[in-house]
């Protein structure tokens, strides 16, 4: 591969990062933690949703739940969030396996 092409791609990445932040940044490469942070945030949100639904069920069983409708909405949100997480996991694993099958 052409080294000038690699430098051009790196320069474009630096320009995009600088314009997105609104400040000029040095052209030093930044660690690629965006995906990791996105996954951590998603898992944290999923956990909060599941805990909220579990608390709602416990309150319903104890007879202290304010509204059955709210508990059912929490359960449905937790179910949908779990389905999304499962689909994302499947797609990430498929992409990883595809990359591993690539011949270099």
CSV table of C-alpha atoms in Angstrom, one decimal:
chain,number,residue,atom,x,y,z
A,1,UNK,CA,0.0,0.0,0.0
A,2,UNK,CA,1.2,3.5,-0.7
A,3,UNK,CA,2.6,5.2,2.4
A,4,UNK,CA,1.3,8.6,1.2
A,5,UNK,CA,-2.3,7.2,1.1
A,6,UNK,CA,-2.0,6.0,4.7
A,7,UNK,CA,-0.7,9.5,5.7
A,8,UNK,CA,-3.6,11.1,3.8
A,9,UNK,CA,-6.2,8.9,5.6
A,10,UNK,CA,-4.6,9.7,9.0
A,11,UNK,CA,-4.6,13.4,8.2
A,12,UNK,CA,-8.3,13.2,7.3
A,13,UNK,CA,-9.0,11.5,10.6
A,14,UNK,CA,-7.2,14.3,12.4
A,15,UNK,CA,-9.1,17.0,10.5
A,16,UNK,CA,-12.4,15.3,11.3
A,17,UNK,CA,-11.6,15.0,15.0
A,18,UNK,CA,-10.5,18.6,15.2
A,19,UNK,CA,-13.6,19.9,13.4
A,20,UNK,CA,-15.9,17.8,15.5
A,21,UNK,CA,-14.4,19.1,18.7
A,22,UNK,CA,-14.3,22.7,17.5
A,23,UNK,CA,-10.6,23.0,18.5
A,24,UNK,CA,-7.4,22.4,16.6
A,25,UNK,CA,-5.7,19.2,17.9
A,26,UNK,CA,-2.3,17.8,17.3
A,27,UNK,CA,-2.0,15.1,14.6
A,28,UNK,CA,-1.0,12.5,17.2
A,29,UNK,CA,-3.1,9.3,16.8
A,30,UNK,CA,-5.7,8.8,19.5
A,31,UNK,CA,-6.5,5.4,20.9
A,32,UNK,CA,-9.6,3.9,19.3
A,33,UNK,CA,-11.8,3.7,22.4
A,34,UNK,CA,-15.0,4.9,20.8
A,35,UNK,CA,-16.4,1.4,20.3
A,36,UNK,CA,-15.3,0.3,23.7
A,37,UNK,CA,-17.0,3.3,25.4
A,38,UNK,CA,-20.1,2.8,23.2
A,39,UNK,CA,-20.3,-0.9,24.3
A,40,UNK,CA,-19.7,0.0,28.0
A,41,UNK,CA,-22.4,2.7,27.8
A,42,UNK,CA,-24.9,0.3,26.1
A,43,UNK,CA,-24.3,-2.5,28.7
A,44,UNK,CA,-24.7,0.0,31.6
A,45,UNK,CA,-28.0,1.2,30.1
A,46,UNK,CA,-29.1,-2.4,29.6
A,47,UNK,CA,-28.3,-3.2,33.2
A,48,UNK,CA,-30.2,-0.2,34.5
A,49,UNK,CA,-33.2,-1.1,32.4
A,50,UNK,CA,-33.1,-4.7,33.7
A,51,UNK,CA,-32.8,-3.6,37.3
A,52,UNK,CA,-35.6,-1.2,37.0
A,53,UNK,CA,-37.9,-3.9,35.5
A,54,UNK,CA,-36.8,-6.3,38.3
A,55,UNK,CA,-37.6,-3.7,41.0
A,56,UNK,CA,-41.0,-3.1,39.4
A,57,UNK,CA,-41.8,-6.8,39.5
A,58,UNK,CA,-40.7,-7.0,43.1
A,59,UNK,CA,-42.8,-4.1,44.0
A,60,UNK,CA,-45.8,-5.6,42.2
A,61,UNK,CA,-45.3,-8.9,44.1
A,62,UNK,CA,-45.1,-7.1,47.4
A,63,UNK,CA,-48.2,-5.1,46.6
A,64,UNK,CA,-46.5,-1.7,46.7
A,65,UNK,CA,-46.4,-1.0,42.9
A,66,UNK,CA,-48.2,2.1,42.0
A,67,UNK,CA,-49.5,1.0,38.6
A,68,UNK,CA,-49.5,-2.3,36.8
A,69,UNK,CA,-49.3,-0.5,33.5
A,70,UNK,CA,-45.9,1.1,34.4
A,71,UNK,CA,-44.5,-2.3,35.5
A,72,UNK,CA,-45.6,-3.9,32.2
A,73,UNK,CA,-44.0,-1.0,30.3
A,74,UNK,CA,-40.7,-1.5,32.2
A,75,UNK,CA,-40.8,-5.2,31.5
A,76,UNK,CA,-41.4,-4.6,27.8
A,77,UNK,CA,-38.6,-2.1,27.6
A,78,UNK,CA,-36.2,-4.6,29.3
A,79,UNK,CA,-37.3,-7.3,26.9
A,80,UNK,CA,-36.6,-5.1,23.9
A,81,UNK,CA,-33.3,-3.8,25.2
A,82,UNK,CA,-32.2,-7.4,25.8
A,83,UNK,CA,-33.2,-8.3,22.2
A,84,UNK,CA,-31.2,-5.4,20.8
A,85,UNK,CA,-28.2,-6.3,22.9
A,86,UNK,CA,-28.4,-9.9,21.7
A,87,UNK,CA,-28.6,-8.7,18.0
A,88,UNK,CA,-25.7,-6.4,18.4
A,89,UNK,CA,-23.6,-9.2,20.0
A,90,UNK,CA,-24.5,-11.5,17.1
A,91,UNK,CA,-23.6,-8.9,14.5
A,92,UNK,CA,-20.3,-8.1,16.2
A,93,UNK,CA,-19.4,-11.7,16.4
A,94,UNK,CA,-20.3,-12.2,12.7
A,95,UNK,CA,-18.1,-9.2,11.8
A,96,UNK,CA,-15.2,-10.5,13.9
A,97,UNK,CA,-15.5,-14.0,12.3
A,98,UNK,CA,-15.6,-12.4,8.8
A,99,UNK,CA,-12.4,-10.4,9.6
A,100,UNK,CA,-10.7,-13.5,10.9
A,101,UNK,CA,-11.6,-15.3,7.6
A,102,UNK,CA,-9.9,-12.6,5.5
A,103,UNK,CA,-6.7,-13.6,3.9
A,104,UNK,CA,-3.8,-11.2,4.2
